[in-house]
mmCIF file of C-alpha atoms and ligand atoms in Angstrom:
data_model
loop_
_atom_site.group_PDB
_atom_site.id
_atom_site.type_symbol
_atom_site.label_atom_id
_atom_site.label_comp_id
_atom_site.label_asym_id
_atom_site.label_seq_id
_atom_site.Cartn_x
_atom_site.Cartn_y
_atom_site.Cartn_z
ATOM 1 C CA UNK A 207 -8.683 53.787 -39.878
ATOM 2 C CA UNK A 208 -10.814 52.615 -42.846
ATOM 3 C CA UNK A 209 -8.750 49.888 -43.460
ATOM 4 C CA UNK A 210 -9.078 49.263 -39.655
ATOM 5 C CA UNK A 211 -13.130 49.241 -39.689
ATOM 6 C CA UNK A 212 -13.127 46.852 -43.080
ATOM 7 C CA UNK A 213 -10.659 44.266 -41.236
ATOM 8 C CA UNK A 214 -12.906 44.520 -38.209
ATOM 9 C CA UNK A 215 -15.690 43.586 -40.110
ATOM 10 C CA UNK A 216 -14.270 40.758 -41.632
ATOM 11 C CA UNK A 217 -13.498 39.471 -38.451
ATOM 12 C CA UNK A 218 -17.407 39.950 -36.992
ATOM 13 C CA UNK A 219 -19.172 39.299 -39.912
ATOM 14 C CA UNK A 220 -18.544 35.319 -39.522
ATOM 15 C CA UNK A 221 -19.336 35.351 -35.928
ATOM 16 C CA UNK A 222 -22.502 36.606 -36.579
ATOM 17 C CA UNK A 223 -23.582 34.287 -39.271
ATOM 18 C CA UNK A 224 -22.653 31.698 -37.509
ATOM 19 C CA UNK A 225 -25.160 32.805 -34.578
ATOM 20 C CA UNK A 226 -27.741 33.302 -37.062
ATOM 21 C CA UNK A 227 -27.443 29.914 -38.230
ATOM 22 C CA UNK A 228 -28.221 28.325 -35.252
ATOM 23 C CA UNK A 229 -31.152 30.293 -34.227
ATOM 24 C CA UNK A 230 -34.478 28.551 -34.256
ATOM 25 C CA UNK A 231 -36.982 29.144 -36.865
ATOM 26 C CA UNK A 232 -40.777 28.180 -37.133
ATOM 27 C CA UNK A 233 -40.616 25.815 -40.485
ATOM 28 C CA UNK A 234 -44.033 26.500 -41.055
ATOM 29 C CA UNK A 235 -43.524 30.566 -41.460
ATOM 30 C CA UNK A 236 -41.246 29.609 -44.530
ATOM 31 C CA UNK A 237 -42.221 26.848 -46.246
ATOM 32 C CA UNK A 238 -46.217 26.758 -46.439
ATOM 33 C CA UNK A 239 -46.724 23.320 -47.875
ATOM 34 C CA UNK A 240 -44.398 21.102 -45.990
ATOM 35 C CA UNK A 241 -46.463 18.794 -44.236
ATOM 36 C CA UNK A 242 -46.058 18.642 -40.400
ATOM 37 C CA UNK A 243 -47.432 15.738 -37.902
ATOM 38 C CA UNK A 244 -45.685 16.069 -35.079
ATOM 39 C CA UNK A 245 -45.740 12.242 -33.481
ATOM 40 C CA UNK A 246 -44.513 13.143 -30.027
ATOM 41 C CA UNK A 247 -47.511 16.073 -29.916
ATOM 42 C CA UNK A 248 -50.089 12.854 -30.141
ATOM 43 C CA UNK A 249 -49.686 9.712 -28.309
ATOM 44 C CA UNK A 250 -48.750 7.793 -31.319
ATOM 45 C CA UNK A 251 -45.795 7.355 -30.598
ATOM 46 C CA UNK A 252 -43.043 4.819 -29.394
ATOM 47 C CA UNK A 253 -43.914 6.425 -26.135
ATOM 48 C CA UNK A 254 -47.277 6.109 -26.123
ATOM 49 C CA UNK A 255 -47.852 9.551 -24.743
ATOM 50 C CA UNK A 256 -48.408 13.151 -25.906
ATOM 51 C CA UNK A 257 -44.776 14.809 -25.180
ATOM 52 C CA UNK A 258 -45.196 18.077 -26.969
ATOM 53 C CA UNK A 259 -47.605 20.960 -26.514
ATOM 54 C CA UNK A 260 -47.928 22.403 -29.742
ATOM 55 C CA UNK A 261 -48.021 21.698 -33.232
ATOM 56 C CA UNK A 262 -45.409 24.197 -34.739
ATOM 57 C CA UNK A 263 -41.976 22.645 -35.934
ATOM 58 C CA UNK A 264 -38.875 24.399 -34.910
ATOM 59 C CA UNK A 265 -35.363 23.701 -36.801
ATOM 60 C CA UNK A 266 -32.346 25.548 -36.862
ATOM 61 C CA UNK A 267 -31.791 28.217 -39.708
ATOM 62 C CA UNK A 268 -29.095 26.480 -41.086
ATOM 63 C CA UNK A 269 -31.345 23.236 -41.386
ATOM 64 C CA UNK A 270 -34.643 24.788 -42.686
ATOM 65 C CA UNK A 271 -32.097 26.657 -45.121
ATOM 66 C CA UNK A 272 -31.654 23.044 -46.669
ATOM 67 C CA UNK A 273 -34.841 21.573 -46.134
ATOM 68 C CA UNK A 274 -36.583 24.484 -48.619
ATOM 69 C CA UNK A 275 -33.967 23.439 -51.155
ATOM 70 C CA UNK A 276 -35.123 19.872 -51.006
ATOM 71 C CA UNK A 277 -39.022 21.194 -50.935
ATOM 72 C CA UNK A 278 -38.333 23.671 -54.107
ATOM 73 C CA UNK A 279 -37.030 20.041 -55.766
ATOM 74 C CA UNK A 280 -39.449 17.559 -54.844
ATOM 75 C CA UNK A 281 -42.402 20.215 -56.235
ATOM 76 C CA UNK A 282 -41.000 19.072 -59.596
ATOM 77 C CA UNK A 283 -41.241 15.649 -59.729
ATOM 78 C CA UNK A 284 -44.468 14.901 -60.917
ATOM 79 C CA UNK A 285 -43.264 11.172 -62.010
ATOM 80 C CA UNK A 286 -41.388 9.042 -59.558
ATOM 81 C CA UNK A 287 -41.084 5.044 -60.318
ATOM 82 C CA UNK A 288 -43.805 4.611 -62.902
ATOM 83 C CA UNK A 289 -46.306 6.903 -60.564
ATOM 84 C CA UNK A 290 -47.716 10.089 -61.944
ATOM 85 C CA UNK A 291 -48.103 12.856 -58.883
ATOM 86 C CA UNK A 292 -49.207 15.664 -60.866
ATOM 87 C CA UNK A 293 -48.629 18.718 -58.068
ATOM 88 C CA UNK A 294 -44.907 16.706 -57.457
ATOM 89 C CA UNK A 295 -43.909 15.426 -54.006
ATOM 90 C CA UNK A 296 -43.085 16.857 -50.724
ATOM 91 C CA UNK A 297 -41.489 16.279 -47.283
ATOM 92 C CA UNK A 298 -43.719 15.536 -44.370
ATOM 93 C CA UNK A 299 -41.451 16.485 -40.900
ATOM 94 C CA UNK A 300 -42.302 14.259 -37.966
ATOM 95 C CA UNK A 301 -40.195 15.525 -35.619
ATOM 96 C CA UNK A 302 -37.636 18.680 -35.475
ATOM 97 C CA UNK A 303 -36.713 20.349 -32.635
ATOM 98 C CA UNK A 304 -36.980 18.809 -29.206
ATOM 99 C CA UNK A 305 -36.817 20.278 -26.229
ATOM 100 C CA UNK A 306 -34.062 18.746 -23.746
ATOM 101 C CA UNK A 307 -37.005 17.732 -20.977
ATOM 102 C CA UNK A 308 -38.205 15.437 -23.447
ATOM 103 C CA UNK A 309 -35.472 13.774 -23.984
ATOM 104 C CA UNK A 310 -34.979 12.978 -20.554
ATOM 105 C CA UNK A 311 -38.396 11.549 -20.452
ATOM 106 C CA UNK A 312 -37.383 9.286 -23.184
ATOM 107 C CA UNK A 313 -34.535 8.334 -21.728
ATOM 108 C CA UNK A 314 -35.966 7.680 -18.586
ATOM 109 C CA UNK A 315 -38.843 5.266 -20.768
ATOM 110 C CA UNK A 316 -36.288 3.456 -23.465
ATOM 111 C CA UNK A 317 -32.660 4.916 -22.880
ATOM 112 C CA UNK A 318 -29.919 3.536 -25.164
ATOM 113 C CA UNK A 319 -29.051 2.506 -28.116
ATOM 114 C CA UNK A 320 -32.485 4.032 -29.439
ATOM 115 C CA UNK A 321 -32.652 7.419 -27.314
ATOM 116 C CA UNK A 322 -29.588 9.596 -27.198
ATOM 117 C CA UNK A 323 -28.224 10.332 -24.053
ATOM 118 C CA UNK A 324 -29.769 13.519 -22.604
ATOM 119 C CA UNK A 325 -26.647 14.457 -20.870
ATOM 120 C CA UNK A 326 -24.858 15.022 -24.260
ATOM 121 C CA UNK A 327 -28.204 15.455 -25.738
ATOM 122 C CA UNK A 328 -29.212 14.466 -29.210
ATOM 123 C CA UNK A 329 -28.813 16.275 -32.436
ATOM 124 C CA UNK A 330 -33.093 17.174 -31.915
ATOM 125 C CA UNK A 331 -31.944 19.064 -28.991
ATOM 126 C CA UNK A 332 -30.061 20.729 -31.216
ATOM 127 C CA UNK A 333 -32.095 21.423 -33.845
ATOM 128 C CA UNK A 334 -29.953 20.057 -36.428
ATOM 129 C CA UNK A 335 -32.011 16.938 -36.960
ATOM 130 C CA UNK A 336 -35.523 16.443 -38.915
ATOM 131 C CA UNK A 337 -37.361 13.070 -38.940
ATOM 132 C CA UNK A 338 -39.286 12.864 -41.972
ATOM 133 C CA UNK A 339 -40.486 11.125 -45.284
ATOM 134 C CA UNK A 340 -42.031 11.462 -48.422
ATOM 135 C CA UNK A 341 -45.816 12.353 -49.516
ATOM 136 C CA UNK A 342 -48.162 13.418 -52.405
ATOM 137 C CA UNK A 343 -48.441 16.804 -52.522
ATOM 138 C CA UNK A 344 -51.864 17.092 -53.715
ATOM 139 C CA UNK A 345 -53.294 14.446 -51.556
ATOM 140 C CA UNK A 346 -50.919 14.251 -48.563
ATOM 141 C CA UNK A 347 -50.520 11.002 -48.347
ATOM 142 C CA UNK A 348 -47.670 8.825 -47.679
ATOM 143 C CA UNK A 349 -45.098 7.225 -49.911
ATOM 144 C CA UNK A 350 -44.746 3.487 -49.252
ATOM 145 C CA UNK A 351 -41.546 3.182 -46.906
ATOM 146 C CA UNK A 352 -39.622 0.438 -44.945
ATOM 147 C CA UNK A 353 -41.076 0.982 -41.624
ATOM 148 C CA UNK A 354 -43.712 2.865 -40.170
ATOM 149 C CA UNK A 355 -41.804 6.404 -37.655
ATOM 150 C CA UNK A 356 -39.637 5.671 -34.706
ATOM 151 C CA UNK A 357 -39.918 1.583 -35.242
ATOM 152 C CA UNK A 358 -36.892 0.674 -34.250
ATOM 153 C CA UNK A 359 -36.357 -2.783 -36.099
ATOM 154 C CA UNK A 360 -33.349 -3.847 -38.752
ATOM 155 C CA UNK A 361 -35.863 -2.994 -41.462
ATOM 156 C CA UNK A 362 -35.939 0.417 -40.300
ATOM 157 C CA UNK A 363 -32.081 0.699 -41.397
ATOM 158 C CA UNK A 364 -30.587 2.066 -44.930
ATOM 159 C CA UNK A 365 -28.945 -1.109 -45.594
ATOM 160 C CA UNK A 366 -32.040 -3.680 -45.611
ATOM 161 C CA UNK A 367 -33.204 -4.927 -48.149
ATOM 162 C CA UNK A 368 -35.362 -7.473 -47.688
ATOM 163 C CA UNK A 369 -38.425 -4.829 -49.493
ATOM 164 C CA UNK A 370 -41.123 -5.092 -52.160
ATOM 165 C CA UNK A 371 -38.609 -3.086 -55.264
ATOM 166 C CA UNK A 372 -41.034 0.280 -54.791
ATOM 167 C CA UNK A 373 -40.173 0.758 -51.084
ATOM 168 C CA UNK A 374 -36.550 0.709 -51.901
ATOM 169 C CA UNK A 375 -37.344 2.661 -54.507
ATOM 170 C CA UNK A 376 -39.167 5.748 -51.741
ATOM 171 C CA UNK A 377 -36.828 5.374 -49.801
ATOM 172 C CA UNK A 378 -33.726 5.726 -51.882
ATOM 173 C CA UNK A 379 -35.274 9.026 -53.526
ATOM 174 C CA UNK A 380 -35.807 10.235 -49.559
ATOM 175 C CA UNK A 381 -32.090 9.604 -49.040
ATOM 176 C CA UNK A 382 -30.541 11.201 -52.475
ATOM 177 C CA UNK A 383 -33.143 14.289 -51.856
ATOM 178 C CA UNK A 384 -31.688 14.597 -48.399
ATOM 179 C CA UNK A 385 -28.174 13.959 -48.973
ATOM 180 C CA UNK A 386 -27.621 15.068 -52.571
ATOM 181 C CA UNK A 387 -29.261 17.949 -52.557
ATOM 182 C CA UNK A 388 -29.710 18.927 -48.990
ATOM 183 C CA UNK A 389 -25.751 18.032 -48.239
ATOM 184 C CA UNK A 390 -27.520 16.113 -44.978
ATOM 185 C CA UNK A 391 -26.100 13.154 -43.198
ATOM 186 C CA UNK A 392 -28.554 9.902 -43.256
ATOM 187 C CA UNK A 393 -28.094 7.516 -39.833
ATOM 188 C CA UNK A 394 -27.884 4.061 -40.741
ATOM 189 C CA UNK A 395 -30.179 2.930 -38.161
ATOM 190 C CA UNK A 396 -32.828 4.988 -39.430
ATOM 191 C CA UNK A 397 -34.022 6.063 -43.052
ATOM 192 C CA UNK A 398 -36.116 9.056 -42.124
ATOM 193 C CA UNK A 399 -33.200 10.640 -39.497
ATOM 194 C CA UNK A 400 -31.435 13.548 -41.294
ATOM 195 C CA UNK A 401 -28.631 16.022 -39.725
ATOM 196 C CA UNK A 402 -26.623 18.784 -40.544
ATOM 197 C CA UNK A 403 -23.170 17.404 -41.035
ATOM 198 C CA UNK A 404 -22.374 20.330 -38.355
ATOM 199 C CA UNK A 405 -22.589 20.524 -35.056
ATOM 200 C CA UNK A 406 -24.278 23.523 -32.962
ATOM 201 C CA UNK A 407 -24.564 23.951 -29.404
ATOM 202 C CA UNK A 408 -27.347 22.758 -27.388
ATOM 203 C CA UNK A 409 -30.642 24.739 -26.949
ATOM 204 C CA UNK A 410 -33.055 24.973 -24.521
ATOM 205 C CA UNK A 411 -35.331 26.519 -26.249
ATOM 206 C CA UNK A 412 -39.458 25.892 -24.392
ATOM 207 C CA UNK A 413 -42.043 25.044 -27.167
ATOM 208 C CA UNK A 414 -45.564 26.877 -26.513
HETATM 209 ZN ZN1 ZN B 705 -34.556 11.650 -35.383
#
């Protein structure tokens, strides 16, 4: 019977991480000095209009799991490319979760190739995905970077090149933060898109 109960276990006891994983958690509870500015709670965005009603960042558990790994590293480095940032660096999350009646409305405005089909949904529907980039931690403000959020140009891909040596530079230590030590897949299309190189269900989870 023992030997029943332990086999049981063994059985459950991935199931339930594996619900736990995908849960959504509020980034902000965990990881106090990540810098949020939500672009589709403002109307500066490729929309042009205020999509979200709040301010709080959800991402999955499995996702903010690896984005406070990334966080804990970029507090210690206090020199990147010849610049001095005494208090280190630190991500700054533009987007996270989104709820599925948003994507419809983008959809609706731009559809494909830039918005992901809302039928499938994207991986922000999933919370699996985090737009985001790099900034001083004692000031806040932005490192230099290809493109400014959601412009949707060929310089906004991994691949150009056509940059001043320093923007490279950002954005290369963006992609081996995310990738290297966050184990996160880059899109090509896009240098501040991140996911989880696994795929969770769809959520439709309501923001308030
Ligand atoms: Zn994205």
């Amino acid at each position: 019977m023992k030997y029943l109960l332990f086999a049981c276990l063994l059985l459950i006891s991935p199931l339930y991480s594996q619900s736990a994983q995908d849960e959504l958690v509020n980034v902000k509870e965990f990881i106090h000095d990540i810098v949020l500015d939500l672009k589709y709670n403002t109307e500066d965005n490729f929309l042009s209009q205020k999509c979200y009603t709040t301010d709080e960042c959800y991402l999955s558990r499995a996702l903010l799991e690896r984005v406070i790994l990334i966080q804990d590293s970029l507090r210690n480095i206090t020199i990147h490319d010849g610049i001095s940032y005494p208090q280190g660096l630190a991500l700054k999350i533009w987007d996270g979760y989104r709820p599925r009646a948003v994507q419809y409305l983008m959809w609706e405005l731009v559809g494909p190739p830039w918005v992901a089909n809302p039928a499938s949904g994207s991986r922000h529907n999933r919370g699996e995905a985090a737009d985001v980039t790099l900034v001083d931690r004692a000031s806040g403000e932005e490192l230099e970077m290809p493109t400014y959020f959601d412009e949707f140009t060929p310089a906004a891909a991994h691949g150009y090149m056509n940059l001043p040596a320093n923007v490279i530079a950002n954005r290369e230590l963006l992609k081996n933060m995310m990738v290297q030590v966050g184990g996160l897949n880059l899109y090509d299309a896009e240098w501040w898109h991140y996911t989880l190189p696994i795929g969770y269900p769809l959520l439709d989870f309501q923001m308030k």
